[in-house]
mmCIF file of C-alpha atoms in Angstrom:
data_model
loop_
_atom_site.group_PDB
_atom_site.id
_atom_site.type_symbol
_atom_site.label_atom_id
_atom_site.label_comp_id
_atom_site.label_asym_id
_atom_site.label_seq_id
_atom_site.Cartn_x
_atom_site.Cartn_y
_atom_site.Cartn_z
ATOM 1 C CA MET O 32 179.646 130.352 79.416
ATOM 2 C CA PRO O 33 179.933 133.769 81.092
ATOM 3 C CA GLY O 34 182.027 136.330 79.210
ATOM 4 C CA ASN O 35 184.653 136.637 81.933
ATOM 5 C CA VAL O 36 185.168 132.841 81.997
ATOM 6 C CA PHE O 37 185.452 132.738 78.194
ATOM 7 C CA ALA O 38 187.971 135.597 78.133
ATOM 8 C CA SER O 39 190.051 134.013 80.897
ATOM 9 C CA ALA O 40 190.128 130.619 79.138
ATOM 10 C CA LEU O 41 190.973 132.259 75.821
ATOM 11 C CA PHE O 42 193.899 134.299 77.116
ATOM 12 C CA ARG O 43 195.220 131.400 79.215
ATOM 13 C CA ALA O 44 195.206 129.178 76.112
ATOM 14 C CA TYR O 45 197.017 131.869 74.122
ATOM 15 C CA GLU O 46 199.675 132.382 76.779
ATOM 16 C CA ASN O 47 200.304 128.636 77.110
ATOM 17 C CA LYS O 48 200.202 128.087 73.327
ATOM 18 C CA ASP O 49 197.620 125.365 73.998
ATOM 19 C CA LEU O 50 195.578 124.741 70.841
ATOM 20 C CA SER O 51 193.147 122.334 72.520
ATOM 21 C CA ALA O 52 192.412 124.829 75.301
ATOM 22 C CA LEU O 53 191.825 127.523 72.678
ATOM 23 C CA LEU O 54 189.417 125.308 70.752
ATOM 24 C CA MET O 55 187.566 124.315 73.939
ATOM 25 C CA ALA O 56 187.058 128.008 74.712
ATOM 26 C CA VAL O 57 185.901 128.831 71.176
ATOM 27 C CA CYS O 58 183.848 125.799 70.130
ATOM 28 C CA ASP O 59 183.540 123.450 73.151
ATOM 29 C CA ASN O 60 185.718 120.798 71.491
ATOM 30 C CA SER O 61 189.361 119.905 72.000
ATOM 31 C CA MET O 62 191.556 119.268 68.981
ATOM 32 C CA PHE O 63 191.245 115.529 69.539
ATOM 33 C CA ASP O 64 187.462 115.807 69.921
ATOM 34 C CA LEU O 65 187.261 117.398 66.481
ATOM 35 C CA LEU O 66 189.499 114.720 64.961
ATOM 36 C CA ARG O 67 187.663 111.804 66.597
ATOM 37 C CA ASN O 68 184.202 113.173 65.842
ATOM 38 C CA SER O 69 185.238 113.647 62.207
ATOM 39 C CA PHE O 70 186.331 109.972 62.131
ATOM 40 C CA LEU O 71 189.949 110.966 61.438
ATOM 41 C CA ILE O 72 191.537 109.214 64.450
ATOM 42 C CA PRO O 73 190.410 106.179 66.473
ATOM 43 C CA VAL O 74 188.424 106.431 69.688
ATOM 44 C CA ARG O 75 190.038 105.204 72.904
ATOM 45 C CA SER O 76 188.441 102.015 74.222
ATOM 46 C CA ASN O 77 189.060 103.263 77.745
ATOM 47 C CA ASP O 78 189.601 106.926 78.597
ATOM 48 C CA LYS O 79 190.652 107.509 82.227
ATOM 49 C CA GLY O 80 188.532 104.621 83.476
ATOM 50 C CA VAL O 81 185.517 105.292 81.220
ATOM 51 C CA GLN O 82 184.819 102.259 79.022
ATOM 52 C CA ASN O 83 183.647 102.902 75.457
ATOM 53 C CA PRO O 84 181.779 101.106 74.013
ATOM 54 C CA ILE O 85 179.822 99.287 76.725
ATOM 55 C CA LEU O 86 179.084 95.616 75.995
ATOM 56 C CA LEU O 87 175.435 94.529 76.076
ATOM 57 C CA THR O 88 176.058 90.843 75.279
ATOM 58 C CA ASP O 89 178.565 88.176 76.260
ATOM 59 C CA GLU O 90 180.868 86.185 73.986
ATOM 60 C CA GLU O 91 178.045 83.733 73.229
ATOM 61 C CA GLY O 92 175.690 86.482 72.092
ATOM 62 C CA ARG O 93 173.531 86.376 75.229
ATOM 63 C CA PHE O 94 172.162 89.646 76.602
ATOM 64 C CA LEU O 95 173.966 90.517 79.836
ATOM 65 C CA GLU O 96 170.952 91.867 81.711
ATOM 66 C CA LYS O 97 168.172 89.476 82.767
ATOM 67 C CA LYS O 98 165.490 91.549 81.068
ATOM 68 C CA ILE O 99 166.034 93.105 77.640
ATOM 69 C CA PRO O 100 164.779 96.708 77.551
ATOM 70 C CA LEU O 101 161.764 97.034 75.260
ATOM 71 C CA ILE O 102 163.508 99.667 73.156
ATOM 72 C CA LEU O 103 166.321 97.181 72.345
ATOM 73 C CA GLU O 104 164.272 94.026 71.665
ATOM 74 C CA LYS O 105 164.034 94.497 67.884
ATOM 75 C CA ARG O 106 167.720 95.276 67.517
ATOM 76 C CA TYR O 107 168.719 92.395 69.758
ATOM 77 C CA ARG O 108 166.760 90.020 67.513
ATOM 78 C CA LYS O 109 168.616 91.524 64.549
ATOM 79 C CA PHE O 110 171.923 91.012 66.350
ATOM 80 C CA GLN O 111 171.066 87.387 67.204
ATOM 81 C CA HIS O 112 170.227 86.654 63.563
ATOM 82 C CA ILE O 113 173.544 88.096 62.370
ATOM 83 C CA TYR O 114 175.463 86.435 65.205
ATOM 84 C CA GLU O 115 174.161 83.029 64.152
ATOM 85 C CA LEU O 116 174.914 83.685 60.472
ATOM 86 C CA MET O 117 178.481 84.899 60.793
ATOM 87 C CA ALA O 118 181.407 82.514 61.086
ATOM 88 C CA ARG O 119 183.792 83.846 63.726
ATOM 89 C CA PRO O 120 187.449 82.838 63.489
ATOM 90 C CA SER O 121 189.468 82.972 66.693
ATOM 91 C CA GLU O 122 190.941 86.417 65.942
ATOM 92 C CA TYR O 123 187.699 88.351 66.413
ATOM 93 C CA ARG O 124 184.553 88.389 68.543
ATOM 94 C CA MET O 125 181.136 89.960 68.009
ATOM 95 C CA TYR O 126 179.032 91.842 70.546
ATOM 96 C CA MET O 127 176.009 94.077 70.706
ATOM 97 C CA ALA O 128 177.171 97.264 72.380
ATOM 98 C CA GLU O 129 176.454 100.900 73.159
ATOM 99 C CA GLY O 130 179.047 103.427 72.050
ATOM 100 C CA PHE O 131 179.211 107.174 72.365
ATOM 101 C CA ARG O 132 181.096 110.262 71.265
ATOM 102 C CA GLU O 133 182.026 113.151 73.501
ATOM 103 C CA LYS O 134 183.396 116.664 73.573
ATOM 104 C CA HIS O 135 185.241 118.784 76.131
ATOM 105 C CA GLY O 136 184.689 122.411 77.040
ATOM 106 C CA TYR O 137 184.542 124.798 79.993
ATOM 107 C CA ASP O 138 181.636 125.048 82.408
ATOM 108 C CA GLY O 139 180.410 128.273 84.012
ATOM 109 C CA THR O 140 183.239 128.248 86.551
ATOM 110 C CA GLY O 141 186.023 127.684 84.030
ATOM 111 C CA GLN O 142 186.499 123.986 84.855
ATOM 112 C CA ILE O 143 186.838 121.457 82.038
ATOM 113 C CA GLU O 144 183.725 119.336 81.573
ATOM 114 C CA THR O 145 183.070 116.278 79.408
ATOM 115 C CA VAL O 146 179.758 116.044 77.538
ATOM 116 C CA LYS O 147 178.420 113.069 75.573
ATOM 117 C CA THR O 148 177.315 114.232 72.117
ATOM 118 C CA GLY O 149 175.756 111.027 70.853
ATOM 119 C CA GLU O 150 174.996 107.509 72.046
ATOM 120 C CA TYR O 151 174.535 104.633 69.628
ATOM 121 C CA THR O 152 173.536 100.985 69.832
ATOM 122 C CA GLY O 153 175.270 98.769 67.315
ATOM 123 C CA ILE O 154 177.462 95.776 66.612
ATOM 124 C CA LEU O 155 181.032 95.724 67.858
ATOM 125 C CA LEU O 156 183.742 93.550 66.324
ATOM 126 C CA VAL O 157 186.748 93.015 68.587
ATOM 127 C CA PHE O 158 189.978 91.802 66.989
ATOM 128 C CA GLU O 159 192.371 90.170 69.432
ATOM 129 C CA LEU O 160 196.080 90.962 69.170
ATOM 130 C CA PRO O 161 198.753 88.697 70.686
ATOM 131 C CA ASP O 162 199.910 89.963 74.073
ATOM 132 C CA TYR O 163 203.457 90.504 72.835
ATOM 133 C CA VAL O 164 202.277 93.113 70.326
ATOM 134 C CA GLU O 165 201.414 95.472 73.176
ATOM 135 C CA LYS O 166 205.009 95.336 74.409
ATOM 136 C CA THR O 167 207.042 95.248 71.194
ATOM 137 C CA VAL O 168 205.524 97.749 68.746
ATOM 138 C CA GLN O 169 206.396 101.424 69.085
ATOM 139 C CA ASP O 170 203.598 103.973 69.397
ATOM 140 C CA THR O 171 204.154 105.581 65.991
ATOM 141 C CA SER O 172 204.313 102.210 64.248
ATOM 142 C CA VAL O 173 200.959 101.059 65.613
ATOM 143 C CA TYR O 174 199.129 104.340 65.125
ATOM 144 C CA THR O 175 200.401 104.658 61.564
ATOM 145 C CA ILE O 176 198.883 101.263 60.751
ATOM 146 C CA VAL O 177 195.655 101.911 62.677
ATOM 147 C CA TRP O 178 195.200 105.312 60.997
ATOM 148 C CA GLU O 179 195.749 103.816 57.531
ATOM 149 C CA TYR O 180 193.052 101.204 58.078
ATOM 150 C CA LEU O 181 190.724 103.728 59.711
ATOM 151 C CA MET O 182 190.884 105.708 56.449
ATOM 152 C CA ARG O 183 190.071 102.538 54.491
ATOM 153 C CA LEU O 184 187.159 101.904 56.853
ATOM 154 C CA GLN O 185 185.786 105.410 56.251
ATOM 155 C CA GLN O 186 186.079 105.012 52.492
ATOM 156 C CA ARG O 187 184.033 101.819 52.508
ATOM 157 C CA LEU O 188 181.847 102.288 55.590
ATOM 158 C CA PRO O 189 181.552 106.020 56.365
ATOM 159 C CA ARG O 190 180.715 106.772 60.034
ATOM 160 C CA ALA O 191 181.885 103.386 61.299
ATOM 161 C CA MET O 192 183.949 103.858 64.442
ATOM 162 C CA MET O 193 187.346 102.330 65.163
ATOM 163 C CA TYR O 194 188.532 101.809 68.742
ATOM 164 C CA TYR O 195 192.155 101.529 69.753
ATOM 165 C CA GLY O 196 194.246 102.700 72.688
ATOM 166 C CA VAL O 197 193.776 103.489 76.355
ATOM 167 C CA MET O 198 194.459 106.586 78.440
ATOM 168 C CA ASN O 199 195.065 105.809 82.097
ATOM 169 C CA GLU O 200 194.074 107.923 85.106
ATOM 170 C CA ASN O 201 197.376 109.840 84.872
ATOM 171 C CA GLY O 202 196.698 110.933 81.289
ATOM 172 C CA GLN O 203 199.249 108.528 79.781
ATOM 173 C CA GLU O 204 198.470 106.859 76.457
ATOM 174 C CA ARG O 205 199.176 103.147 76.132
ATOM 175 C CA HIS O 206 198.462 100.284 73.771
ATOM 176 C CA THR O 207 195.855 97.587 74.187
ATOM 177 C CA SER O 208 195.730 94.046 72.885
ATOM 178 C CA LYS O 209 192.415 94.731 71.146
ATOM 179 C CA LEU O 210 191.206 96.621 68.088
ATOM 180 C CA GLY O 211 187.493 97.399 67.748
ATOM 181 C CA ILE O 212 185.195 98.323 64.860
ATOM 182 C CA PHE O 213 181.731 99.554 65.800
ATOM 183 C CA LEU O 214 178.797 99.738 63.369
ATOM 184 C CA PRO O 215 175.873 101.761 64.822
ATOM 185 C CA PHE O 216 172.450 100.448 63.831
ATOM 186 C CA THR O 217 171.451 104.040 63.045
ATOM 187 C CA HIS O 218 173.793 104.115 60.054
ATOM 188 C CA PHE O 219 174.237 100.454 59.107
ATOM 189 C CA GLU O 220 171.058 98.546 59.963
ATOM 190 C CA HIS O 221 170.187 98.029 56.281
ATOM 191 C CA GLU O 222 172.170 95.022 54.975
ATOM 192 C CA MET O 223 174.121 94.901 58.233
ATOM 193 C CA ASP O 224 175.450 91.412 57.499
ATOM 194 C CA LYS O 225 177.206 92.592 54.322
ATOM 195 C CA LYS O 226 178.636 95.609 56.095
ATOM 196 C CA ILE O 227 179.944 93.412 58.880
ATOM 197 C CA GLU O 228 181.735 91.282 56.283
ATOM 198 C CA GLU O 229 183.465 94.416 54.966
ATOM 199 C CA ALA O 230 184.364 95.530 58.493
ATOM 200 C CA VAL O 231 185.747 92.058 59.311
ATOM 201 C CA GLU O 232 187.929 92.191 56.215
ATOM 202 C CA ILE O 233 189.360 95.598 57.146
ATOM 203 C CA GLY O 234 189.785 94.710 60.818
ATOM 204 C CA SER O 235 191.514 91.421 60.021
ATOM 205 C CA GLU O 236 193.892 93.116 57.586
ATOM 206 C CA CYS O 237 194.712 95.779 60.189
ATOM 207 C CA ARG O 238 195.298 93.127 62.842
ATOM 208 C CA ASN O 239 197.609 91.162 60.541
ATOM 209 C CA ALA O 240 199.522 94.308 59.541
ATOM 210 C CA ILE O 241 200.181 95.126 63.216
ATOM 211 C CA ILE O 242 201.342 91.563 63.898
ATOM 212 C CA ASP O 243 203.589 91.549 60.818
ATOM 213 C CA LYS O 244 205.200 94.783 62.031
ATOM 214 C CA THR O 245 206.401 93.012 65.162
ATOM 215 C CA LYS O 246 208.180 90.394 63.065
ATOM 216 C CA MET O 247 210.261 92.882 61.102
#
């Protein structure tokens, strides 16, 4: 970034008391980038129209594309084996997926740009929430529960990713009727079936805690 662009972004952030803008100028990460990439808050499943993670299989475990890329063949066989082993109650579904992390900073003209910092293939567990949950639970109530179980997830399965929430095109946060836990093969390929069992336990408990909150 040119010096004049950096200085302009820095002073603009200071004048507006905008911590995220300051961090983007200093370290090419917003405050929320730093929190998400440290696994301290969940990742949005859809951020202004950008889906994350991207599903590679359907609900029956079949690969969505006609031809499986050579680089994914071994991991797809691993996924199929686990898919066939695991019992799947109605409250969650299992997919092979590609997830990513990202950061935000300023380009050479001072405009905000989004950069992917890592892309991972792994297994995604999606826990379905009743539709009424999306309409009846207040923001703070849901995020308090999700954050608590994200911390439990990190204690037991460090670097697993939790997905919750959507930001629409207008920058407004809203709930979703789904909660996701993503286990990248890079970190969890060894004994993946056992790690999935742990993730299912945490995800199911989180789902039930959110539902129970709506009954209070």
